[in-house]
């Protein structure tokens, strides 16, 4: 049985930010399903949005966020996060993140290049070429691994939160988690005064996703089971441009390609975005993703094409070295030909309801990053606001935890495996996993109808009963834990989508094509 002052579940930017803000004063345990650098944050290409230039302002950034969020952004959360953007970015610079420099342009921040992405009225995105997440995570991971007060438990997956109700107490509080150790194939008990869910999103609930394999909605499902409300799960952002190639799994073509002049074309070379929106390629992601989905269905195309090849080759290689290199490995020279792209599930705008200190509804439990719903993203996340949210909320949660200090831990029983056996048919898991991702893509994708949602819910309920039986009778394993969480998350997405009888932002329903006059969040109560 391990004991920490703070247990952090997840090793993305949210989890690492909290760990580094706490570790000088408290003992921190950080668990990660694979290795320390394997979270979703490392996959972020674009950058971090912030008010960095004197010609820009907090009000302009807030307004752009509100427009993208289709009126549903929480005003207080949006202002709080954007007002702290410069401070958060300065912290990363102080940590040594190698952001791209550019002294030549008149719009830069202390000599760092600022780019612009769809939905932004200003150049305000600081970045490390086209691999910002990787640069940030590499820098912070080195510091996390070297800190004597942080214990990193790799190849550990949280199974369920330890709640006071499970211990027979009247109050509801979280005291850590039961954790499956993949290497030893055993369940461990990890106790903590404070527990932070920083597990990222749920992209793997869909067939096509830009997310890493670890994005299986674990924190959302665990928090829901522990008694937390969830909000706005119907708003799944589909990134408009994921590389379409049989050998390229989940490789994203950053928003910044369109920000720097990339043009979307049909297979015959026709440009189509001006027919869908006056902002053309610089329209927000939901507009672009729906336009691509419409053109692909109308023309029966497997993909569309993103063309930056008309720009000078040196410009393309300088701005997008990672994308240039990866495409070249697959036989596509983006300086000479367009890039085949499809939409893919990218970002979970909803999640566990949290306040501006990261508190969930259950004492002792915090949520930070994509697992949580602060209200910043509303009905559609503005590009490059997500890494910012991780850092600002991560610091706020850390300050709140430090103010509370250590809390005496209760007696907790070990995990009981005495009444289960080894599974007899593991094909059940892989079959159910595949079925779930396909019907979620077909029925709960970019365009929805009442009938599609009803079909999806019916299938989810069948899967849930099968998985519950399996979970009750057999020893747990990695795939079973993830599938159980994915099915729970899928149900929350469908139930939120059924509750929203309008089309707003990322939720587009053929049965309710109009937007209601009042913007209200969808909130589900366990």
Coordinates of C-alpha atoms in Angstrom, one line a residue:
X1 CA 0.0 0.0 0.0
X2 CA 1.5 3.3 -1.1
X3 CA 0.8 6.7 0.5
X4 CA 1.2 10.2 -0.8
X5 CA 0.1 13.7 0.1
X6 CA -1.2 14.1 -3.5
X7 CA -2.0 11.4 -6.1
X8 CA -2.1 12.7 -9.7
X9 CA -3.6 10.4 -12.3
X10 CA -2.2 11.3 -15.7
X11 CA 1.1 12.7 -17.0
X12 CA 0.0 15.3 -19.5
X13 CA 0.5 19.1 -19.1
X14 CA -2.2 19.4 -16.4
X15 CA -0.7 16.6 -14.3
X16 CA 2.9 17.7 -14.7
X17 CA 2.0 21.4 -14.0
X18 CA 0.4 20.4 -10.7
X19 CA 3.2 18.0 -9.7
X20 CA 5.9 20.7 -10.2
X21 CA 3.9 23.4 -8.4
X22 CA 3.4 21.0 -5.4
X23 CA 6.6 18.9 -5.1
X24 CA 8.8 21.4 -3.2
X25 CA 6.4 21.1 -0.2
X26 CA 4.4 17.8 -0.6
X27 CA 5.0 14.2 -1.5
X28 CA 3.5 13.5 -4.9
X29 CA 2.6 10.3 -6.6
X30 CA 2.1 10.5 -10.4
X31 CA 0.6 7.5 -12.2
X32 CA 0.6 7.1 -16.0
X33 CA -0.7 4.3 -18.1
X34 CA 2.4 4.0 -20.3
X35 CA 5.5 6.1 -19.8
X36 CA 5.8 9.6 -18.5
X37 CA 5.9 11.3 -21.9
X38 CA 2.9 9.3 -23.4
X39 CA -0.1 11.6 -22.6
X40 CA -2.2 13.5 -25.1
X41 CA -0.5 16.9 -24.5
X42 CA 2.7 15.8 -26.2
X43 CA 0.7 15.3 -29.4
X44 CA -0.4 19.0 -29.5
X45 CA 1.1 20.6 -32.6
X46 CA -0.3 24.2 -32.8
X47 CA 0.7 26.0 -29.6
X48 CA -0.5 28.0 -26.6
X49 CA -2.8 31.0 -27.0
X50 CA -2.2 34.0 -24.8
X51 CA -2.4 37.8 -24.7
X52 CA 1.3 38.5 -25.5
X53 CA 1.4 41.3 -28.0
X54 CA 0.7 45.0 -27.1
X55 CA -1.8 45.3 -30.0
X56 CA -3.8 42.4 -28.6
X57 CA -6.0 42.4 -25.5
X58 CA -7.7 40.2 -22.9
X59 CA -11.1 41.4 -24.3
X60 CA -10.2 40.4 -27.9
X61 CA -9.1 36.9 -26.8
X62 CA -12.2 36.5 -24.7
X63 CA -14.4 37.6 -27.6
X64 CA -12.8 35.1 -30.0
X65 CA -13.3 32.4 -27.4
X66 CA -17.0 33.3 -27.0
X67 CA -17.6 33.4 -30.8
X68 CA -16.0 29.9 -31.2
X69 CA -17.8 28.6 -28.1
X70 CA -21.2 29.6 -29.7
X71 CA -22.3 31.7 -26.7
X72 CA -21.9 28.8 -24.2
X73 CA -18.6 29.8 -22.6
X74 CA -18.7 30.5 -18.9
X75 CA -17.7 34.3 -18.6
X76 CA -16.0 34.0 -15.3
X77 CA -13.9 31.0 -16.2
X78 CA -13.0 32.4 -19.6
X79 CA -11.8 35.7 -18.1
X80 CA -9.9 34.0 -15.3
X81 CA -8.0 31.7 -17.7
X82 CA -7.2 34.3 -20.3
X83 CA -6.1 36.9 -17.7
X84 CA -3.5 34.4 -16.5
X85 CA -2.3 33.4 -19.9
X86 CA 0.9 35.5 -20.0
X87 CA 1.9 34.4 -16.5
X88 CA 1.4 30.7 -17.5
X89 CA 3.5 31.1 -20.7
X90 CA 6.2 33.0 -18.8
X91 CA 6.4 30.0 -16.4
X92 CA 7.1 27.7 -19.4
X93 CA 9.7 30.0 -20.8
X94 CA 11.4 30.1 -17.4
X95 CA 11.2 26.3 -17.3
X96 CA 13.3 26.3 -20.6
X97 CA 10.7 25.3 -23.2
X98 CA 12.4 26.0 -26.6
X99 CA 9.7 28.1 -28.3
X100 CA 10.3 29.2 -31.9
X101 CA 12.1 32.6 -32.1
X102 CA 11.6 35.3 -34.8
X103 CA 13.1 38.7 -34.5
X104 CA 12.1 39.8 -38.0
X105 CA 8.3 40.2 -37.5
X106 CA 6.8 43.2 -35.7
X107 CA 4.4 40.8 -33.9
X108 CA 6.5 38.7 -31.4
X109 CA 6.8 38.2 -27.7
X110 CA 10.4 38.8 -26.3
X111 CA 11.6 37.6 -29.7
X112 CA 9.4 34.5 -29.9
X113 CA 7.3 34.0 -33.0
X114 CA 3.6 34.3 -32.7
X115 CA 1.3 32.5 -35.1
X116 CA -2.5 32.7 -35.8
X117 CA -5.0 29.9 -36.1
X118 CA -8.6 29.6 -37.1
X119 CA -11.0 31.6 -35.0
X120 CA -8.4 34.0 -33.7
X121 CA -8.5 37.7 -34.6
X122 CA -4.8 38.2 -33.8
X123 CA -1.4 36.5 -33.9
X124 CA -1.2 35.3 -30.3
X125 CA -0.1 31.7 -30.4
X126 CA 3.4 30.9 -29.1
X127 CA 4.7 27.6 -30.4
X128 CA 7.8 25.4 -30.8
X129 CA 7.6 25.0 -34.6
X130 CA 4.8 22.5 -35.3
X131 CA 5.5 20.3 -32.3
X132 CA 4.7 22.5 -29.3
X133 CA 3.2 19.8 -27.1
X134 CA 6.3 17.5 -27.5
X135 CA 8.7 20.4 -26.6
X136 CA 6.7 21.4 -23.5
X137 CA 6.2 17.8 -22.3
X138 CA 9.9 16.9 -22.9
X139 CA 11.0 20.0 -20.9
X140 CA 8.6 19.3 -17.9
X141 CA 9.1 15.5 -17.9
X142 CA 12.8 16.0 -17.4
X143 CA 12.1 18.2 -14.3
X144 CA 9.4 15.8 -13.0
X145 CA 11.7 12.7 -13.3
X146 CA 14.5 14.5 -11.5
X147 CA 12.4 15.8 -8.5
X148 CA 13.1 13.8 -5.3
X149 CA 9.5 14.4 -4.1
X150 CA 7.7 13.1 -7.2
X151 CA 7.3 9.3 -7.5
X152 CA 6.4 8.4 -11.1
X153 CA 4.6 5.1 -11.4
X154 CA 4.7 4.1 -15.1
X155 CA 2.5 1.3 -16.6
X156 CA -0.1 1.9 -13.9
X157 CA -3.8 2.4 -14.8
X158 CA -6.3 3.8 -12.2
X159 CA -9.1 1.3 -11.8
X160 CA -11.4 3.2 -9.4
X161 CA -11.3 6.0 -6.9
X162 CA -11.3 5.0 -3.2
X163 CA -14.3 6.9 -1.8
X164 CA -15.4 7.3 1.9
X165 CA -18.7 5.7 1.0
X166 CA -16.9 2.5 0.0
X167 CA -15.3 2.7 3.5
X168 CA -18.7 2.9 5.2
X169 CA -18.3 6.6 6.1
X170 CA -21.2 9.1 5.9
X171 CA -19.3 11.9 4.2
X172 CA -18.3 11.7 0.6
X173 CA -14.5 12.1 0.0
X174 CA -11.9 10.6 -2.2
X175 CA -8.8 9.0 -0.6
X176 CA -6.7 7.9 -3.6
X177 CA -7.3 5.0 -6.0
X178 CA -7.1 1.3 -6.6
X179 CA -4.5 1.0 -9.4
X180 CA -3.7 -1.8 -11.8
X181 CA 0.0 -2.5 -12.2
X182 CA 0.3 -3.7 -15.8
X183 CA 3.8 -5.1 -15.3
X184 CA 2.9 -7.3 -12.3
X185 CA -0.7 -7.9 -13.3
X186 CA -1.9 -7.0 -9.9
X187 CA -4.1 -4.3 -8.2
X188 CA -2.4 -1.9 -5.8
X189 CA -3.9 0.4 -3.2
X190 CA -2.6 4.0 -3.4
X191 CA -3.8 6.4 -0.7
X192 CA -3.6 10.2 -0.8
X193 CA -5.0 13.2 1.1
X194 CA -5.8 14.8 -2.3
X195 CA -6.4 13.2 -5.7
X196 CA -6.2 14.9 -9.1
X197 CA -7.7 13.5 -12.3
X198 CA -5.6 14.7 -15.2
X199 CA -6.4 11.8 -17.5
X200 CA -7.2 13.7 -20.7
X201 CA -10.1 13.1 -23.1
X202 CA -12.0 10.3 -24.7
X203 CA -11.1 10.3 -28.4
X204 CA -10.7 6.5 -28.5
X205 CA -14.5 6.2 -28.2
X206 CA -14.5 7.0 -31.9
X207 CA -13.2 5.0 -34.9
X208 CA -11.1 7.9 -36.3
X209 CA -9.3 10.0 -33.7
X210 CA -6.2 12.2 -33.5
X211 CA -5.8 11.1 -29.9
X212 CA -3.2 8.6 -28.5
X213 CA -4.3 5.1 -27.5
X214 CA -4.4 6.1 -23.8
X215 CA -7.4 8.6 -24.4
X216 CA -10.1 6.3 -23.1
X217 CA -12.2 8.6 -20.9
X218 CA -10.9 7.0 -17.7
X219 CA -11.1 10.1 -15.4
X220 CA -14.5 11.1 -16.7
X221 CA -15.9 7.6 -16.0
X222 CA -14.2 7.2 -12.6
X223 CA -15.4 10.7 -11.5
X224 CA -18.9 9.9 -12.6
X225 CA -18.9 6.6 -10.7
X226 CA -17.6 8.5 -7.6
X227 CA -20.5 10.9 -7.7
X228 CA -19.3 13.8 -9.8
X229 CA -21.6 15.7 -12.2
X230 CA -20.6 15.9 -15.9
X231 CA -21.3 18.7 -18.3
X232 CA -21.4 19.3 -22.1
X233 CA -20.2 15.8 -23.2
X234 CA -22.2 16.2 -26.5
X235 CA -19.5 18.7 -27.6
X236 CA -16.8 16.5 -29.2
X237 CA -14.5 18.5 -31.4
X238 CA -13.6 16.8 -34.6
X239 CA -10.3 18.1 -35.9
X240 CA -11.0 18.9 -39.6
X241 CA -7.6 17.7 -40.8
X242 CA -6.2 14.4 -39.7
X243 CA -3.7 12.8 -42.2
X244 CA -5.5 10.2 -44.4
X245 CA -3.1 7.4 -45.1
X246 CA -3.2 3.6 -44.3
X247 CA 0.2 3.8 -42.5
X248 CA -0.5 7.0 -40.5
X249 CA -2.3 6.4 -37.3
X250 CA -3.8 9.5 -35.6
X251 CA -1.4 12.0 -37.2
X252 CA -2.7 15.5 -37.1
X253 CA -2.2 18.3 -39.6
X254 CA -2.2 21.4 -37.4
X255 CA -4.6 24.2 -37.6
X256 CA -1.6 26.5 -38.3
X257 CA -1.3 25.1 -41.8
X258 CA -4.6 26.8 -42.6
X259 CA -3.6 29.8 -40.5
X260 CA -0.5 30.3 -42.7
X261 CA -2.5 30.0 -46.0
X262 CA -3.4 26.3 -46.5
X263 CA -6.3 25.8 -48.9
X264 CA -8.9 22.9 -48.7
X265 CA -9.6 21.3 -52.1
X266 CA -11.8 18.5 -53.4
X267 CA -10.0 15.6 -55.3
X268 CA -10.4 17.5 -58.6
X269 CA -8.6 20.6 -57.1
X270 CA -11.8 22.7 -56.5
X271 CA -11.6 25.0 -53.4
X272 CA -14.8 24.6 -51.4
X273 CA -14.6 26.4 -48.1
X274 CA -15.8 29.8 -49.4
X275 CA -19.1 28.1 -50.3
X276 CA -19.6 27.2 -46.7
X277 CA -18.4 30.2 -44.7
X278 CA -17.2 33.7 -45.5
X279 CA -14.1 33.1 -43.3
X280 CA -13.2 30.1 -45.6
X281 CA -10.3 28.1 -44.2
X282 CA -10.0 30.3 -41.2
X283 CA -13.5 29.5 -39.9
X284 CA -13.7 27.7 -36.5
X285 CA -13.0 23.9 -36.5
X286 CA -16.7 22.8 -36.2
X287 CA -17.6 24.8 -39.4
X288 CA -14.6 23.3 -41.3
X289 CA -15.2 19.8 -40.0
X290 CA -18.9 19.9 -41.0
X291 CA -18.0 21.3 -44.4
X292 CA -15.5 18.5 -45.1
X293 CA -18.0 15.9 -43.8
X294 CA -20.7 17.3 -46.1
X295 CA -18.4 17.4 -49.2
X296 CA -17.1 13.8 -48.5
X297 CA -20.6 12.4 -48.2
X298 CA -22.0 14.4 -51.2
X299 CA -19.1 13.3 -53.5
X300 CA -18.5 9.9 -52.0
X301 CA -14.9 10.8 -51.4
X302 CA -12.6 9.0 -48.9
X303 CA -10.8 12.3 -48.1
X304 CA -10.2 15.9 -49.2
X305 CA -6.9 17.7 -49.7
X306 CA -5.1 20.5 -47.8
X307 CA -2.8 22.4 -50.1
X308 CA 0.1 24.6 -48.9
X309 CA 2.3 23.6 -51.8
X310 CA 1.9 27.0 -53.6
X311 CA 4.0 28.6 -50.8
X312 CA 7.8 28.7 -51.1
X313 CA 9.3 25.3 -50.1
X314 CA 11.6 26.9 -47.6
X315 CA 8.6 28.6 -45.8
X316 CA 6.8 25.3 -45.6
X317 CA 9.8 23.3 -44.2
X318 CA 10.6 26.1 -41.7
X319 CA 7.0 26.4 -40.3
X320 CA 6.0 22.7 -40.5
X321 CA 9.1 20.6 -40.1
X322 CA 7.4 17.7 -38.3
X323 CA 4.5 17.5 -40.8
X324 CA 6.9 17.8 -43.8
X325 CA 9.1 15.0 -42.5
X326 CA 6.2 12.6 -41.5
X327 CA 4.5 13.1 -44.9
X328 CA 7.7 12.6 -46.7
X329 CA 8.2 9.3 -45.0
X330 CA 4.8 8.3 -46.4
X331 CA 5.7 9.4 -49.9
X332 CA 3.9 12.8 -49.8
X333 CA 6.0 15.9 -50.5
X334 CA 3.9 18.8 -49.1
X335 CA 6.0 21.4 -50.8
X336 CA 4.9 19.9 -54.2
X337 CA 1.5 18.3 -53.6
X338 CA -1.6 18.6 -51.3
X339 CA -2.1 16.6 -48.1
X340 CA -5.0 14.0 -48.0
X341 CA -7.0 14.7 -44.8
X342 CA -10.2 13.6 -43.0
X343 CA -11.9 14.8 -39.9
X344 CA -11.2 12.9 -36.7
X345 CA -12.4 13.0 -33.0
X346 CA -10.0 15.4 -31.4
X347 CA -11.1 17.1 -28.2
X348 CA -13.6 16.5 -25.5
X349 CA -15.0 19.9 -24.6
X350 CA -17.2 18.6 -21.7
X351 CA -16.1 16.6 -18.7
X352 CA -16.4 16.6 -14.9
X353 CA -17.9 19.8 -13.6
X354 CA -15.1 21.8 -11.8
X355 CA -14.7 25.3 -10.4
X356 CA -11.8 27.7 -10.9
X357 CA -9.7 25.8 -8.3
X358 CA -10.2 22.5 -10.0
X359 CA -12.6 21.2 -7.3
X360 CA -15.1 18.5 -8.5
X361 CA -18.4 17.8 -6.6
X362 CA -16.6 15.3 -4.3
X363 CA -14.2 16.5 -1.6
X364 CA -10.5 15.7 -2.0
X365 CA -10.9 15.2 -5.8
X366 CA -9.7 17.7 -8.4
X367 CA -10.0 17.6 -12.2
X368 CA -7.6 19.5 -14.5
X369 CA -7.3 19.6 -18.3
X370 CA -9.4 17.8 -20.9
X371 CA -11.0 15.5 -18.2
X372 CA -12.7 18.6 -16.7
X373 CA -15.3 21.1 -17.8
X374 CA -14.5 24.6 -16.6
X375 CA -16.9 26.2 -19.1
X376 CA -13.9 27.8 -21.0
X377 CA -14.6 25.9 -24.3
X378 CA -18.4 26.3 -24.4
X379 CA -19.8 24.5 -27.4
X380 CA -16.5 24.5 -29.3
X381 CA -12.9 24.9 -28.2
X382 CA -11.0 27.8 -29.7
X383 CA -7.6 26.5 -31.1
X384 CA -4.7 26.5 -28.7
X385 CA -6.8 27.4 -25.6
X386 CA -6.5 23.9 -24.2
X387 CA -2.8 23.8 -23.1
X388 CA -3.4 27.2 -21.6
X389 CA -6.3 25.9 -19.5
X390 CA -4.1 23.0 -18.2
X391 CA -1.5 25.3 -16.9
X392 CA -3.8 28.0 -15.3
X393 CA -6.1 25.5 -13.6
X394 CA -3.2 23.3 -12.7
X395 CA -1.5 26.1 -10.8
X396 CA -4.8 27.2 -9.2
X397 CA -5.5 23.6 -8.0
X398 CA -1.9 23.3 -6.7
X399 CA -2.3 26.5 -4.7
X400 CA -5.6 25.2 -3.2
X401 CA -4.0 21.9 -2.2
X402 CA -1.1 23.7 -0.6
X403 CA -3.5 25.9 1.4
X404 CA -5.2 22.7 2.8
X405 CA -2.0 20.8 3.5
X406 CA -1.8 17.2 4.6
X407 CA -5.0 15.4 5.9
X408 CA -4.9 12.2 8.0
X409 CA -5.6 9.1 5.9
X410 CA -8.2 6.5 7.0
X411 CA -7.7 2.7 7.2
X412 CA -8.5 1.3 3.7
X413 CA -8.9 -2.4 2.8
X414 CA -6.8 -3.9 0.0
X415 CA -8.4 -4.9 -3.3
X416 CA -10.2 -8.2 -3.1
X417 CA -9.6 -10.7 -5.9
X418 CA -10.7 -13.8 -4.0
X419 CA -13.9 -14.4 -5.9
X420 CA -12.8 -13.9 -9.5
X421 CA -11.1 -16.1 -12.0
X422 CA -9.0 -15.6 -15.2
X423 CA -11.1 -14.6 -18.2
X424 CA -12.1 -17.4 -20.5
X425 CA -12.9 -15.5 -23.7
X426 CA -10.8 -12.3 -24.2
X427 CA -12.2 -12.0 -27.7
X428 CA -15.3 -10.5 -26.1
X429 CA -13.3 -7.4 -25.1
X430 CA -11.8 -6.8 -28.5
X431 CA -15.1 -7.4 -30.3
X432 CA -17.0 -5.0 -28.0
X433 CA -14.3 -2.3 -28.3
X434 CA -14.5 -2.4 -32.1
X435 CA -18.3 -2.4 -32.1
X436 CA -18.5 0.6 -29.8
X437 CA -16.0 2.7 -31.8
X438 CA -17.8 2.0 -35.1
X439 CA -21.4 2.7 -34.0
X440 CA -20.2 5.9 -32.2
X441 CA -18.6 7.1 -35.4
X442 CA -21.7 6.2 -37.5
X443 CA -24.4 7.4 -35.1
X444 CA -22.8 10.0 -32.8
X445 CA -20.4 11.7 -35.1
X446 CA -20.2 15.1 -36.8
X447 CA -23.9 15.1 -37.8
X448 CA -26.6 13.5 -35.5
X449 CA -30.3 12.6 -35.6
X450 CA -32.7 11.4 -32.8
X451 CA -32.9 8.0 -34.4
X452 CA -29.1 7.6 -34.6
X453 CA -28.7 8.6 -30.9
X454 CA -31.5 6.1 -29.9
X455 CA -29.7 3.3 -31.8
X456 CA -26.4 4.2 -30.2
X457 CA -27.9 4.2 -26.6
X458 CA -29.6 0.8 -27.2
X459 CA -26.3 -0.7 -28.2
X460 CA -24.4 0.9 -25.3
X461 CA -26.9 -0.6 -22.8
X462 CA -26.3 -4.1 -24.3
X463 CA -22.6 -3.6 -24.1
X464 CA -22.8 -2.4 -20.5
X465 CA -24.6 -5.5 -19.3
X466 CA -22.0 -7.7 -21.0
X467 CA -19.1 -5.7 -19.6
X468 CA -20.6 -5.6 -16.1
X469 CA -20.9 -9.4 -16.1
X470 CA -17.3 -9.8 -17.3
X471 CA -16.0 -7.2 -14.8
X472 CA -17.8 -9.0 -11.9
X473 CA -16.5 -12.4 -12.7
X474 CA -13.0 -12.1 -14.1
X475 CA -9.7 -10.6 -13.1
X476 CA -9.2 -7.1 -14.4
X477 CA -6.7 -6.3 -17.2
X478 CA -5.8 -3.1 -19.1
X479 CA -8.2 -3.6 -22.0
X480 CA -11.2 -4.4 -19.8
X481 CA -10.6 -1.3 -17.6
X482 CA -10.4 0.9 -20.7
X483 CA -13.4 -0.6 -22.4
X484 CA -15.5 -0.2 -19.2
X485 CA -14.6 3.4 -19.0
X486 CA -15.2 4.0 -22.8
X487 CA -18.7 2.6 -22.6
X488 CA -19.5 4.8 -19.6
X489 CA -18.1 7.8 -21.4
X490 CA -20.0 6.9 -24.6
X491 CA -23.3 6.8 -22.6
X492 CA -22.6 10.2 -21.2
X493 CA -21.9 11.6 -24.7
X494 CA -25.2 10.2 -26.0
X495 CA -27.3 11.2 -23.0
X496 CA -26.0 14.8 -23.2
X497 CA -26.6 14.8 -27.0
X498 CA -30.2 13.6 -26.5
X499 CA -30.8 16.3 -23.9
X500 CA -29.7 19.2 -26.3
X501 CA -32.6 19.9 -28.6
X502 CA -30.9 22.4 -30.8
X503 CA -27.8 22.7 -33.0
X504 CA -25.0 24.7 -31.3
X505 CA -21.2 24.6 -31.9
X506 CA -20.0 21.0 -32.2
X507 CA -23.4 19.5 -31.7
X508 CA -25.3 19.4 -35.0
X509 CA -28.7 17.7 -35.1
X510 CA -30.7 17.3 -38.3
X511 CA -33.9 17.1 -36.2
X512 CA -33.1 20.4 -34.4
X513 CA -31.1 22.5 -37.0
X514 CA -31.8 25.8 -35.3
X515 CA -30.0 27.4 -32.2
X516 CA -32.2 28.2 -29.2
X517 CA -32.1 31.8 -27.9
X518 CA -30.7 30.9 -24.5
X519 CA -27.3 29.1 -24.2
X520 CA -27.4 26.6 -21.4
X521 CA -24.9 23.9 -20.4
X522 CA -26.1 20.3 -20.3
X523 CA -25.5 18.8 -16.9
X524 CA -26.0 15.2 -15.9
X525 CA -26.3 14.1 -12.2
X526 CA -25.1 10.6 -11.2

